[in-house]
PDB file of C-alpha atoms in Angstrom:
ATOM      1  CA  UNK A  26       8.209  77.338-187.101  1.00 41.00           C
ATOM      2  CA  UNK A  27       6.815  78.878-183.918  1.00 41.00           C
ATOM      3  CA  UNK A  28       3.262  78.348-185.082  1.00 39.00           C
ATOM      4  CA  UNK A  29       3.785  74.643-185.421  1.00 41.00           C
ATOM      5  CA  UNK A  30       5.146  74.412-181.881  1.00 42.00           C
ATOM      6  CA  UNK A  31       2.156  76.178-180.331  1.00 40.00           C
ATOM      7  CA  UNK A  32      -0.389  74.078-182.208  1.00 42.00           C
ATOM      8  CA  UNK A  33       1.303  70.879-181.224  1.00 45.00           C
ATOM      9  CA  UNK A  34       1.424  71.917-177.592  1.00 44.00           C
ATOM     10  CA  UNK A  35      -2.217  72.965-177.561  1.00 45.00           C
ATOM     11  CA  UNK A  36      -3.281  69.784-179.243  1.00 48.00           C
ATOM     12  CA  UNK A  37      -1.323  67.661-176.781  1.00 46.00           C
ATOM     13  CA  UNK A  38      -2.684  69.563-173.814  1.00 45.00           C
ATOM     14  CA  UNK A  39      -6.298  69.359-175.104  1.00 47.00           C
ATOM     15  CA  UNK A  40      -5.920  65.635-175.709  1.00 47.00           C
ATOM     16  CA  UNK A  41      -4.481  65.117-172.282  1.00 48.00           C
ATOM     17  CA  UNK A  42      -7.258  67.162-170.668  1.00 46.00           C
ATOM     18  CA  UNK A  43      -9.853  65.082-172.470  1.00 46.00           C
ATOM     19  CA  UNK A  44      -8.354  61.846-171.209  1.00 45.00           C
ATOM     20  CA  UNK A  45      -8.340  63.231-167.625  1.00 44.00           C
ATOM     21  CA  UNK A  46     -12.073  63.888-167.846  1.00 44.00           C
ATOM     22  CA  UNK A  47     -12.806  60.323-168.874  1.00 44.00           C
ATOM     23  CA  UNK A  48     -13.389  60.991-172.644  1.00 45.00           C
ATOM     24  CA  UNK A  49     -16.557  63.020-171.967  1.00 44.00           C
ATOM     25  CA  UNK A  50     -18.699  60.027-170.910  1.00 45.00           C
ATOM     26  CA  UNK A  51     -18.955  61.045-167.209  1.00 43.00           C
ATOM     27  CA  UNK A  52     -17.506  57.775-165.888  1.00 42.00           C
ATOM     28  CA  UNK A  53     -15.613  58.067-162.623  1.00 43.00           C
ATOM     29  CA  UNK A  54     -14.445  54.491-162.331  1.00 47.00           C
ATOM     30  CA  UNK A  55     -10.939  54.422-160.968  1.00 46.00           C
ATOM     31  CA  UNK A  56      -9.868  51.594-163.221  1.00 44.00           C
ATOM     32  CA  UNK A  57     -10.934  53.381-166.386  1.00 44.00           C
ATOM     33  CA  UNK A  58      -9.380  56.645-165.263  1.00 46.00           C
ATOM     34  CA  UNK A  59      -6.091  54.863-164.728  1.00 45.00           C
ATOM     35  CA  UNK A  60      -6.314  53.201-168.135  1.00 45.00           C
ATOM     36  CA  UNK A  61      -7.262  56.434-169.956  1.00 47.00           C
ATOM     37  CA  UNK A  62      -4.579  58.303-168.098  1.00 45.00           C
ATOM     38  CA  UNK A  63      -2.014  55.729-169.137  1.00 46.00           C
ATOM     39  CA  UNK A  64      -3.095  55.831-172.787  1.00 47.00           C
ATOM     40  CA  UNK A  65      -3.277  59.655-172.942  1.00 45.00           C
ATOM     41  CA  UNK A  66       0.109  59.788-171.256  1.00 47.00           C
ATOM     42  CA  UNK A  67       1.673  57.573-173.879  1.00 45.00           C
ATOM     43  CA  UNK A  68      -0.013  59.401-176.763  1.00 47.00           C
ATOM     44  CA  UNK A  69       0.740  62.866-175.508  1.00 46.00           C
ATOM     45  CA  UNK A  70       4.274  61.789-174.809  1.00 46.00           C
ATOM     46  CA  UNK A  71       4.715  60.486-178.366  1.00 46.00           C
ATOM     47  CA  UNK A  72       2.976  63.519-179.919  1.00 46.00           C
ATOM     48  CA  UNK A  73       4.919  65.959-177.854  1.00 43.00           C
ATOM     49  CA  UNK A  74       8.156  64.174-178.750  1.00 45.00           C
ATOM     50  CA  UNK A  75       7.369  64.318-182.453  1.00 45.00           C
ATOM     51  CA  UNK A  76       6.141  67.925-182.279  1.00 44.00           C
ATOM     52  CA  UNK A  77       9.005  69.096-180.248  1.00 43.00           C
ATOM     53  CA  UNK A  78      11.476  67.333-182.460  1.00 43.00           C
ATOM     54  CA  UNK A  79       9.916  68.928-185.535  1.00 44.00           C
ATOM     55  CA  UNK A  80       9.659  72.364-184.005  1.00 41.00           C
ATOM     56  CA  UNK A  81      13.083  72.451-182.507  1.00 44.00           C
ATOM     57  CA  UNK A  82      14.846  70.481-185.125  1.00 45.00           C
ATOM     58  CA  UNK A  83      16.133  67.910-182.618  1.00 45.00           C
ATOM     59  CA  UNK A  84      16.606  70.162-179.586  1.00 47.00           C
ATOM     60  CA  UNK A  85      15.523  68.057-176.537  1.00 49.00           C
ATOM     61  CA  UNK A  86      15.587  70.765-173.864  1.00 48.00           C
ATOM     62  CA  UNK A  87      12.335  72.405-174.941  1.00 47.00           C
ATOM     63  CA  UNK A  88      10.576  69.015-175.221  1.00 50.00           C
ATOM     64  CA  UNK A  89      11.702  68.067-171.757  1.00 53.00           C
ATOM     65  CA  UNK A  90      10.289  71.351-170.440  1.00 53.00           C
ATOM     66  CA  UNK A  91       6.907  70.648-171.997  1.00 50.00           C
ATOM     67  CA  UNK A  92       6.813  67.102-170.611  1.00 55.00           C
ATOM     68  CA  UNK A  93       7.406  68.460-167.135  1.00 58.00           C
ATOM     69  CA  UNK A  94       4.600  70.911-167.672  1.00 51.00           C
ATOM     70  CA  UNK A  95       2.185  68.131-168.709  1.00 49.00           C
ATOM     71  CA  UNK A  96       3.127  65.993-165.719  1.00 53.00           C
ATOM     72  CA  UNK A  97       2.506  68.909-163.389  1.00 50.00           C
ATOM     73  CA  UNK A  98      -0.952  69.504-164.874  1.00 48.00           C
ATOM     74  CA  UNK A  99      -1.900  65.840-164.512  1.00 51.00           C
ATOM     75  CA  UNK A 100      -0.874  65.743-160.885  1.00 49.00           C
ATOM     76  CA  UNK A 101      -2.948  68.857-160.149  1.00 49.00           C
ATOM     77  CA  UNK A 102      -5.974  67.467-162.027  1.00 48.00           C
ATOM     78  CA  UNK A 103      -6.124  64.114-160.120  1.00 50.00           C
ATOM     79  CA  UNK A 104      -4.980  64.568-156.491  1.00 51.00           C
ATOM     80  CA  UNK A 105      -4.605  61.313-154.567  1.00 51.00           C
ATOM     81  CA  UNK A 106      -6.263  60.729-151.208  1.00 50.00           C
ATOM     82  CA  UNK A 107      -3.978  60.271-148.308  1.00 52.00           C
ATOM     83  CA  UNK A 108      -4.836  58.126-145.306  1.00 51.00           C
ATOM     84  CA  UNK A 109      -4.390  59.908-142.062  1.00 48.00           C
ATOM     85  CA  UNK A 110      -3.176  57.525-139.376  1.00 46.00           C
ATOM     86  CA  UNK A 111      -3.287  58.800-135.830  1.00 46.00           C
ATOM     87  CA  UNK A 112      -0.884  56.935-133.624  1.00 49.00           C
ATOM     88  CA  UNK A 113      -1.404  57.021-129.916  1.00 48.00           C
ATOM     89  CA  UNK A 114       1.632  58.045-128.026  1.00 52.00           C
ATOM     90  CA  UNK A 115       2.900  55.192-125.928  1.00 49.00           C
ATOM     91  CA  UNK A 116       4.707  56.443-122.879  1.00 51.00           C
ATOM     92  CA  UNK A 117       8.217  55.244-122.522  1.00 53.00           C
ATOM     93  CA  UNK A 118       9.558  53.739-119.329  1.00 48.00           C
ATOM     94  CA  UNK A 119      10.855  57.094-118.259  1.00 47.00           C
ATOM     95  CA  UNK A 120       7.483  58.758-118.907  1.00 48.00           C
ATOM     96  CA  UNK A 121       5.434  56.212-116.935  1.00 48.00           C
ATOM     97  CA  UNK A 122       4.557  57.729-113.625  1.00 50.00           C
ATOM     98  CA  UNK A 123       4.927  55.511-110.560  1.00 52.00           C
ATOM     99  CA  UNK A 124       4.161  56.100-106.941  1.00 58.00           C
ATOM    100  CA  UNK A 125       7.222  57.005-104.995  1.00 56.00           C
ATOM    101  CA  UNK A 126       8.352  54.174-102.750  1.00 55.00           C
ATOM    102  CA  UNK A 127       8.389  54.828 -99.059  1.00 56.00           C
ATOM    103  CA  UNK A 128      11.838  54.658 -97.640  1.00 55.00           C
ATOM    104  CA  UNK A 129      12.221  52.437 -94.614  1.00 54.00           C
ATOM    105  CA  UNK A 130      14.335  53.804 -91.865  1.00 56.00           C
ATOM    106  CA  UNK A 131      16.355  51.068 -90.211  1.00 51.00           C
ATOM    107  CA  UNK A 132      18.159  51.936 -87.045  1.00 54.00           C
ATOM    108  CA  UNK A 133      21.118  49.667 -86.494  1.00 48.00           C
ATOM    109  CA  UNK A 134      22.754  49.766 -83.132  1.00 50.00           C
ATOM    110  CA  UNK A 135      26.452  50.015 -83.362  1.00 51.00           C
ATOM    111  CA  UNK A 136      28.167  46.907 -82.069  1.00 53.00           C
ATOM    112  CA  UNK A 137      30.275  47.468 -79.045  1.00 62.00           C
ATOM    113  CA  UNK A 138      33.931  46.947 -79.781  1.00 67.00           C
ATOM    114  CA  UNK A 139      35.468  43.855 -78.258  1.00 65.00           C
ATOM    115  CA  UNK A 140      37.925  44.793 -75.596  1.00 69.00           C
ATOM    116  CA  UNK A 141      41.416  43.412 -75.526  1.00 66.00           C
ATOM    117  CA  UNK A 142      40.634  41.810 -72.202  1.00 67.00           C
ATOM    118  CA  UNK A 143      37.747  39.884 -73.773  1.00 69.00           C
ATOM    119  CA  UNK A 144      39.892  38.817 -76.712  1.00 68.00           C
ATOM    120  CA  UNK A 145      42.598  37.600 -74.380  1.00 74.00           C
ATOM    121  CA  UNK A 146      40.091  35.702 -72.259  1.00 68.00           C
ATOM    122  CA  UNK A 147      38.648  34.000 -75.345  1.00 71.00           C
ATOM    123  CA  UNK A 148      42.111  32.982 -76.495  1.00 75.00           C
ATOM    124  CA  UNK A 149      42.808  31.538 -73.075  1.00 81.00           C
ATOM    125  CA  UNK A 150      39.512  29.630 -73.122  1.00 82.00           C
ATOM    126  CA  UNK A 151      40.230  28.208 -76.577  1.00 84.00           C
ATOM    127  CA  UNK A 152      43.651  27.131 -75.388  1.00 88.00           C
ATOM    128  CA  UNK A 153      42.162  25.569 -72.243  1.00 88.00           C
ATOM    129  CA  UNK A 154      39.593  23.656 -74.289  1.00 90.00           C
ATOM    130  CA  UNK A 155      42.224  21.879 -76.299  1.00 90.00           C
ATOM    131  CA  UNK A 156      40.602  18.910 -78.004  1.00 90.00           C
ATOM    132  CA  UNK A 157      37.210  20.036 -76.701  1.00 92.00           C
ATOM    133  CA  UNK A 158      37.222  22.698 -79.428  1.00 92.00           C
ATOM    134  CA  UNK A 159      35.661  19.889 -81.461  1.00 91.00           C
ATOM    135  CA  UNK A 160      32.427  20.977 -79.780  1.00 91.00           C
ATOM    136  CA  UNK A 161      32.188  23.486 -82.669  1.00 92.00           C
ATOM    137  CA  UNK A 162      31.178  20.563 -84.930  1.00 92.00           C
ATOM    138  CA  UNK A 163      27.843  20.617 -86.749  1.00 91.00           C
ATOM    139  CA  UNK A 164      24.806  18.584 -85.744  1.00 91.00           C
ATOM    140  CA  UNK A 165      25.321  16.305 -88.736  1.00 92.00           C
ATOM    141  CA  UNK A 166      28.863  15.613 -87.595  1.00 93.00           C
ATOM    142  CA  UNK A 167      27.635  14.755 -84.103  1.00 91.00           C
ATOM    143  CA  UNK A 168      25.031  12.345 -85.453  1.00 91.00           C
ATOM    144  CA  UNK A 169      27.421  10.586 -87.806  1.00 93.00           C
ATOM    145  CA  UNK A 170      30.483  10.566 -85.553  1.00 93.00           C
ATOM    146  CA  UNK A 171      32.128   7.357 -84.434  1.00 94.00           C
ATOM    147  CA  UNK A 172      31.697   6.722 -80.681  1.00 92.00           C
ATOM    148  CA  UNK A 173      35.476   6.562 -80.198  1.00 92.00           C
ATOM    149  CA  UNK A 174      36.198   9.767 -82.105  1.00 94.00           C
ATOM    150  CA  UNK A 175      36.627  13.108 -80.403  1.00 94.00           C
ATOM    151  CA  UNK A 176      33.337  14.401 -81.763  1.00 95.00           C
ATOM    152  CA  UNK A 177      31.624  11.134 -80.814  1.00 94.00           C
ATOM    153  CA  UNK A 178      32.835  11.391 -77.214  1.00 95.00           C
ATOM    154  CA  UNK A 179      31.632  14.983 -76.976  1.00 95.00           C
ATOM    155  CA  UNK A 180      28.279  13.867 -78.405  1.00 94.00           C
ATOM    156  CA  UNK A 181      28.041  11.218 -75.666  1.00 94.00           C
ATOM    157  CA  UNK A 182      28.735  13.895 -73.063  1.00 95.00           C
ATOM    158  CA  UNK A 183      26.041  16.122 -74.558  1.00 94.00           C
ATOM    159  CA  UNK A 184      23.495  13.290 -74.431  1.00 94.00           C
ATOM    160  CA  UNK A 185      24.403  12.602 -70.803  1.00 95.00           C
ATOM    161  CA  UNK A 186      23.900  16.251 -69.883  1.00 94.00           C
ATOM    162  CA  UNK A 187      20.547  16.267 -71.691  1.00 94.00           C
ATOM    163  CA  UNK A 188      19.513  13.214 -69.666  1.00 95.00           C
ATOM    164  CA  UNK A 189      20.607  14.971 -66.497  1.00 94.00           C
ATOM    165  CA  UNK A 190      18.403  17.916 -67.450  1.00 93.00           C
ATOM    166  CA  UNK A 191      15.428  15.565 -67.645  1.00 94.00           C
ATOM    167  CA  UNK A 192      16.306  14.233 -64.196  1.00 95.00           C
ATOM    168  CA  UNK A 193      16.511  17.809 -62.940  1.00 94.00           C
ATOM    169  CA  UNK A 194      12.941  18.354 -64.102  1.00 95.00           C
ATOM    170  CA  UNK A 195      11.825  15.166 -62.373  1.00 95.00           C
ATOM    171  CA  UNK A 196      13.580  16.259 -59.192  1.00 96.00           C
ATOM    172  CA  UNK A 197      11.915  19.662 -59.318  1.00 96.00           C
ATOM    173  CA  UNK A 198       8.510  18.019 -59.731  1.00 96.00           C
ATOM    174  CA  UNK A 199       9.189  15.702 -56.790  1.00 96.00           C
ATOM    175  CA  UNK A 200      10.244  18.598 -54.579  1.00 97.00           C
ATOM    176  CA  UNK A 201       7.116  20.521 -55.590  1.00 96.00           C
ATOM    177  CA  UNK A 202       4.892  17.613 -54.578  1.00 96.00           C
ATOM    178  CA  UNK A 203       6.722  17.308 -51.261  1.00 96.00           C
ATOM    179  CA  UNK A 204       6.335  21.024 -50.575  1.00 95.00           C
ATOM    180  CA  UNK A 205       2.597  20.681 -51.165  1.00 95.00           C
ATOM    181  CA  UNK A 206       2.263  18.200 -48.321  1.00 95.00           C
ATOM    182  CA  UNK A 207       2.036  18.909 -44.632  1.00 93.00           C
ATOM    183  CA  UNK A 208       4.878  17.493 -42.665  1.00 94.00           C
ATOM    184  CA  UNK A 209       3.575  15.021 -40.008  1.00 95.00           C
ATOM    185  CA  UNK A 210       4.163  15.790 -36.366  1.00 94.00           C
ATOM    186  CA  UNK A 211       4.991  12.172 -35.542  1.00 95.00           C
ATOM    187  CA  UNK A 212       6.143   9.082 -37.297  1.00 94.00           C
ATOM    188  CA  UNK A 213       4.000   6.498 -39.016  1.00 95.00           C
ATOM    189  CA  UNK A 214       4.884   3.912 -36.379  1.00 96.00           C
ATOM    190  CA  UNK A 215       3.603   6.142 -33.579  1.00 96.00           C
ATOM    191  CA  UNK A 216       0.364   6.733 -35.428  1.00 96.00           C
ATOM    192  CA  UNK A 217       0.005   3.046 -36.129  1.00 96.00           C
ATOM    193  CA  UNK A 218       0.369   2.261 -32.388  1.00 96.00           C
ATOM    194  CA  UNK A 219      -2.417   4.713 -31.555  1.00 96.00           C
ATOM    195  CA  UNK A 220      -4.617   3.118 -34.182  1.00 96.00           C
ATOM    196  CA  UNK A 221      -4.152  -0.297 -32.628  1.00 97.00           C
ATOM    197  CA  UNK A 222      -4.993   1.076 -29.184  1.00 96.00           C
ATOM    198  CA  UNK A 223      -8.136   2.760 -30.498  1.00 96.00           C
ATOM    199  CA  UNK A 224      -9.238  -0.412 -32.242  1.00 96.00           C
ATOM    200  CA  UNK A 225      -8.829  -2.401 -29.044  1.00 96.00           C
ATOM    201  CA  UNK A 226     -10.829   0.154 -27.036  1.00 96.00           C
ATOM    202  CA  UNK A 227     -13.530   0.074 -29.679  1.00 96.00           C
ATOM    203  CA  UNK A 228     -13.749  -3.649 -29.458  1.00 96.00           C
ATOM    204  CA  UNK A 229     -14.162  -3.458 -25.647  1.00 96.00           C
ATOM    205  CA  UNK A 230     -16.935  -0.869 -25.942  1.00 96.00           C
ATOM    206  CA  UNK A 231     -18.729  -2.900 -28.561  1.00 96.00           C
ATOM    207  CA  UNK A 232     -18.681  -5.898 -26.199  1.00 96.00           C
ATOM    208  CA  UNK A 233     -19.920  -3.693 -23.362  1.00 95.00           C
ATOM    209  CA  UNK A 234     -22.889  -2.602 -25.460  1.00 95.00           C
ATOM    210  CA  UNK A 235     -23.713  -6.231 -26.200  1.00 95.00           C
ATOM    211  CA  UNK A 236     -23.701  -7.090 -22.518  1.00 94.00           C
ATOM    212  CA  UNK A 237     -25.904  -4.108 -21.569  1.00 92.00           C
ATOM    213  CA  UNK A 238     -28.451  -5.038 -24.169  1.00 92.00           C
ATOM    214  CA  UNK A 239     -28.634  -8.546 -22.680  1.00 91.00           C
ATOM    215  CA  UNK A 240     -29.187  -7.102 -19.213  1.00 91.00           C
ATOM    216  CA  UNK A 241     -31.952  -4.851 -20.512  1.00 88.00           C
ATOM    217  CA  UNK A 242     -33.571  -7.839 -22.149  1.00 88.00           C
ATOM    218  CA  UNK A 243     -33.465  -9.794 -18.859  1.00 88.00           C
ATOM    219  CA  UNK A 244     -34.909  -6.833 -16.954  1.00 84.00           C
ATOM    220  CA  UNK A 245     -37.811  -6.573 -19.338  1.00 82.00           C
ATOM    221  CA  UNK A 246     -36.540  -3.348 -20.938  1.00 73.00           C
ATOM    222  CA  UNK A 247     -37.745  -0.962 -18.248  1.00 71.00           C
ATOM    223  CA  UNK A 248     -34.495  -0.386 -16.275  1.00 82.00           C
ATOM    224  CA  UNK A 249     -33.468   3.302 -16.324  1.00 87.00           C
ATOM    225  CA  UNK A 250     -29.905   2.699 -15.109  1.00 89.00           C
ATOM    226  CA  UNK A 251     -29.236   0.146 -17.833  1.00 90.00           C
ATOM    227  CA  UNK A 252     -30.659   2.476 -20.427  1.00 90.00           C
ATOM    228  CA  UNK A 253     -28.360   5.294 -19.324  1.00 91.00           C
ATOM    229  CA  UNK A 254     -25.406   2.921 -19.226  1.00 93.00           C
ATOM    230  CA  UNK A 255     -26.135   1.800 -22.795  1.00 92.00           C
ATOM    231  CA  UNK A 256     -26.331   5.387 -24.011  1.00 93.00           C
ATOM    232  CA  UNK A 257     -22.946   6.184 -22.451  1.00 95.00           C
ATOM    233  CA  UNK A 258     -21.322   3.143 -24.097  1.00 95.00           C
ATOM    234  CA  UNK A 259     -22.703   4.079 -27.509  1.00 95.00           C
ATOM    235  CA  UNK A 260     -21.358   7.644 -27.117  1.00 96.00           C
ATOM    236  CA  UNK A 261     -17.904   6.323 -26.295  1.00 96.00           C
ATOM    237  CA  UNK A 262     -18.070   3.977 -29.304  1.00 95.00           C
ATOM    238  CA  UNK A 263     -18.908   6.871 -31.609  1.00 96.00           C
ATOM    239  CA  UNK A 264     -15.950   8.876 -30.277  1.00 96.00           C
ATOM    240  CA  UNK A 265     -13.659   5.920 -30.839  1.00 96.00           C
ATOM    241  CA  UNK A 266     -14.898   5.616 -34.447  1.00 96.00           C
ATOM    242  CA  UNK A 267     -14.208   9.298 -35.104  1.00 96.00           C
ATOM    243  CA  UNK A 268     -10.776   8.944 -33.477  1.00 96.00           C
ATOM    244  CA  UNK A 269      -9.925   5.999 -35.667  1.00 96.00           C
ATOM    245  CA  UNK A 270     -10.911   7.988 -38.769  1.00 97.00           C
ATOM    246  CA  UNK A 271      -8.619  10.838 -37.753  1.00 96.00           C
ATOM    247  CA  UNK A 272      -5.782   8.442 -36.958  1.00 96.00           C
ATOM    248  CA  UNK A 273      -6.113   6.681 -40.298  1.00 96.00           C
ATOM    249  CA  UNK A 274      -6.141  10.073 -42.103  1.00 96.00           C
ATOM    250  CA  UNK A 275      -3.050  11.112 -40.184  1.00 96.00           C
ATOM    251  CA  UNK A 276      -1.383   7.834 -41.049  1.00 96.00           C
ATOM    252  CA  UNK A 277      -2.209   8.277 -44.750  1.00 96.00           C
ATOM    253  CA  UNK A 278      -0.827  11.818 -44.798  1.00 96.00           C
ATOM    254  CA  UNK A 279       2.317  10.714 -43.013  1.00 96.00           C
ATOM    255  CA  UNK A 280       2.783   7.871 -45.474  1.00 96.00           C
ATOM    256  CA  UNK A 281       2.314  10.202 -48.460  1.00 96.00           C
ATOM    257  CA  UNK A 282       4.865  12.598 -47.052  1.00 96.00           C
ATOM    258  CA  UNK A 283       7.306   9.792 -46.447  1.00 96.00           C
ATOM    259  CA  UNK A 284       6.801   8.501 -50.001  1.00 96.00           C
ATOM    260  CA  UNK A 285       7.354  12.002 -51.384  1.00 97.00           C
ATOM    261  CA  UNK A 286      10.559  12.326 -49.399  1.00 96.00           C
ATOM    262  CA  UNK A 287      11.726   9.021 -50.767  1.00 96.00           C
ATOM    263  CA  UNK A 288      10.912  10.106 -54.345  1.00 97.00           C
ATOM    264  CA  UNK A 289      12.943  13.267 -53.883  1.00 97.00           C
ATOM    265  CA  UNK A 290      15.837  11.285 -52.489  1.00 97.00           C
ATOM    266  CA  UNK A 291      15.737   8.841 -55.396  1.00 97.00           C
ATOM    267  CA  UNK A 292      15.576  11.684 -57.909  1.00 96.00           C
ATOM    268  CA  UNK A 293      18.549  13.358 -56.277  1.00 97.00           C
ATOM    269  CA  UNK A 294      20.547  10.148 -56.367  1.00 97.00           C
ATOM    270  CA  UNK A 295      19.674   9.554 -60.032  1.00 96.00           C
ATOM    271  CA  UNK A 296      20.685  13.094 -60.907  1.00 96.00           C
ATOM    272  CA  UNK A 297      23.967  12.811 -59.035  1.00 96.00           C
ATOM    273  CA  UNK A 298      24.782   9.548 -60.782  1.00 96.00           C
ATOM    274  CA  UNK A 299      23.963  11.040 -64.169  1.00 95.00           C
ATOM    275  CA  UNK A 300      26.110  14.083 -63.471  1.00 93.00           C
ATOM    276  CA  UNK A 301      28.963  11.792 -62.502  1.00 95.00           C
ATOM    277  CA  UNK A 302      28.510   9.940 -65.777  1.00 95.00           C
ATOM    278  CA  UNK A 303      28.537  13.187 -67.727  1.00 94.00           C
ATOM    279  CA  UNK A 304      31.664  14.313 -65.900  1.00 93.00           C
ATOM    280  CA  UNK A 305      33.422  11.064 -66.762  1.00 94.00           C
ATOM    281  CA  UNK A 306      32.404  11.360 -70.427  1.00 94.00           C
ATOM    282  CA  UNK A 307      33.724  14.905 -70.571  1.00 94.00           C
ATOM    283  CA  UNK A 308      37.018  13.759 -69.083  1.00 93.00           C
ATOM    284  CA  UNK A 309      37.201  11.028 -71.731  1.00 93.00           C
ATOM    285  CA  UNK A 310      36.718  13.593 -74.488  1.00 93.00           C
ATOM    286  CA  UNK A 311      39.248  16.098 -73.146  1.00 92.00           C
ATOM    287  CA  UNK A 312      43.017  16.174 -73.339  1.00 90.00           C
ATOM    288  CA  UNK A 313      43.504  18.956 -70.806  1.00 90.00           C
ATOM    289  CA  UNK A 314      42.360  19.585 -67.237  1.00 91.00           C
ATOM    290  CA  UNK A 315      38.671  20.391 -66.893  1.00 90.00           C
ATOM    291  CA  UNK A 316      37.781  23.530 -64.996  1.00 90.00           C
ATOM    292  CA  UNK A 317      34.395  25.180 -64.399  1.00 91.00           C
ATOM    293  CA  UNK A 318      35.223  27.688 -67.158  1.00 90.00           C
ATOM    294  CA  UNK A 319      35.909  24.852 -69.587  1.00 91.00           C
ATOM    295  CA  UNK A 320      32.633  23.145 -68.687  1.00 91.00           C
ATOM    296  CA  UNK A 321      30.738  26.395 -69.117  1.00 91.00           C
ATOM    297  CA  UNK A 322      32.305  27.052 -72.526  1.00 91.00           C
ATOM    298  CA  UNK A 323      31.679  23.511 -73.790  1.00 92.00           C
ATOM    299  CA  UNK A 324      28.059  23.631 -72.654  1.00 93.00           C
ATOM    300  CA  UNK A 325      27.681  26.973 -74.393  1.00 92.00           C
ATOM    301  CA  UNK A 326      29.052  25.554 -77.651  1.00 92.00           C
ATOM    302  CA  UNK A 327      26.723  22.557 -77.368  1.00 93.00           C
ATOM    303  CA  UNK A 328      23.681  24.700 -76.623  1.00 91.00           C
ATOM    304  CA  UNK A 329      23.261  23.283 -73.132  1.00 88.00           C
ATOM    305  CA  UNK A 330      21.629  25.436 -70.479  1.00 70.00           C
ATOM    306  CA  UNK A 331      22.932  23.717 -67.375  1.00 51.00           C
ATOM    307  CA  UNK A 332      26.431  22.903 -66.283  1.00 44.00           C
ATOM    308  CA  UNK A 333      27.879  20.328 -63.973  1.00 48.00           C
ATOM    309  CA  UNK A 334      28.468  21.271 -60.366  1.00 45.00           C
ATOM    310  CA  UNK A 335      31.799  22.916 -59.799  1.00 46.00           C
ATOM    311  CA  UNK A 336      32.806  20.346 -57.216  1.00 43.00           C
ATOM    312  CA  UNK A 337      32.521  17.602 -59.835  1.00 45.00           C
ATOM    313  CA  UNK A 338      34.957  19.197 -62.265  1.00 47.00           C
ATOM    314  CA  UNK A 339      37.258  21.277 -60.108  1.00 45.00           C
ATOM    315  CA  UNK A 340      40.926  20.309 -60.237  1.00 41.00           C
ATOM    316  CA  UNK A 341      40.299  17.235 -62.373  1.00 45.00           C
ATOM    317  CA  UNK A 342      43.453  15.901 -63.949  1.00 45.00           C
ATOM    318  CA  UNK A 343      42.872  14.110 -67.234  1.00 43.00           C
ATOM    319  CA  UNK A 344      44.987  11.147 -68.172  1.00 40.00           C
ATOM    320  CA  UNK A 345      46.387  10.856 -71.675  1.00 40.00           C
ATOM    321  CA  UNK A 346      43.746   9.575 -74.045  1.00 39.00           C
ATOM    322  CA  UNK A 347      43.414   8.957 -77.727  1.00 41.00           C
ATOM    323  CA  UNK A 348      43.294  12.262 -79.594  1.00 37.00           C
ATOM    324  CA  UNK A 349      41.314  11.013 -82.560  1.00 39.00           C
TER     325      UNK A 349
END
């Protein structure tokens, strides 16, 4: 019984080894090897099953042990090639090195605390403004406001103050031109009288020269006294011409100075009228008395740089008006 088992095992192993070598024909084709391996596997499996069943009389444990042995031999005889894949290591977000950011140092000055006195003063100003607190309105509100509304009346006041600022610039320019001129020592009328006198004297000298020339012509042109007299008359005529030029220059300068003074006066009057108009518009927009502090605060809220003169707004009592 043991002899039969050994022969069957040897025969199966030899048959399996032959199939692994390609049947002795030296072929290394992978397709044929797979086919021969599959066939030898099935044959050896069937032979080993029949041999083991005969030898053991139906005991399957020994047959299973032999099958495992055959499988192990086949795996050792035909090792498979493994592909080696090298994967590059991709750094994660934490592994990626970045340049350290420079920290900006911001020095913030600590705001000075508002004193109680300042708070009280602001409350008093807000109370004094009354309806003029509408000056806090936005630019869009000013542009779209009705003329009779509170915001519309404040907008009219703002426009009037802006116009007065333009007149202030014109007045400053006029004063600058006046300062650039030399003030005349006498009036235009006095200068004009001297011009008329000089013109009359010139006319007399011109006639004198005409008469002397006639005398020289009668004397045959050889009279020394007449020649000297003619030269003296021509000298006096030249002096009169130069005097007239100076007088006319003086007159022009005096006229320019007078015109500049008049321009300044007109600019001052226009500015005063515009300031009066602005004052009246502010009164129309207010519902409380207007004081210099109120004017200053309203101008500040409206972004205006100049205020009305104190004497135009001091102790102004405002009549009751529509509080729309």
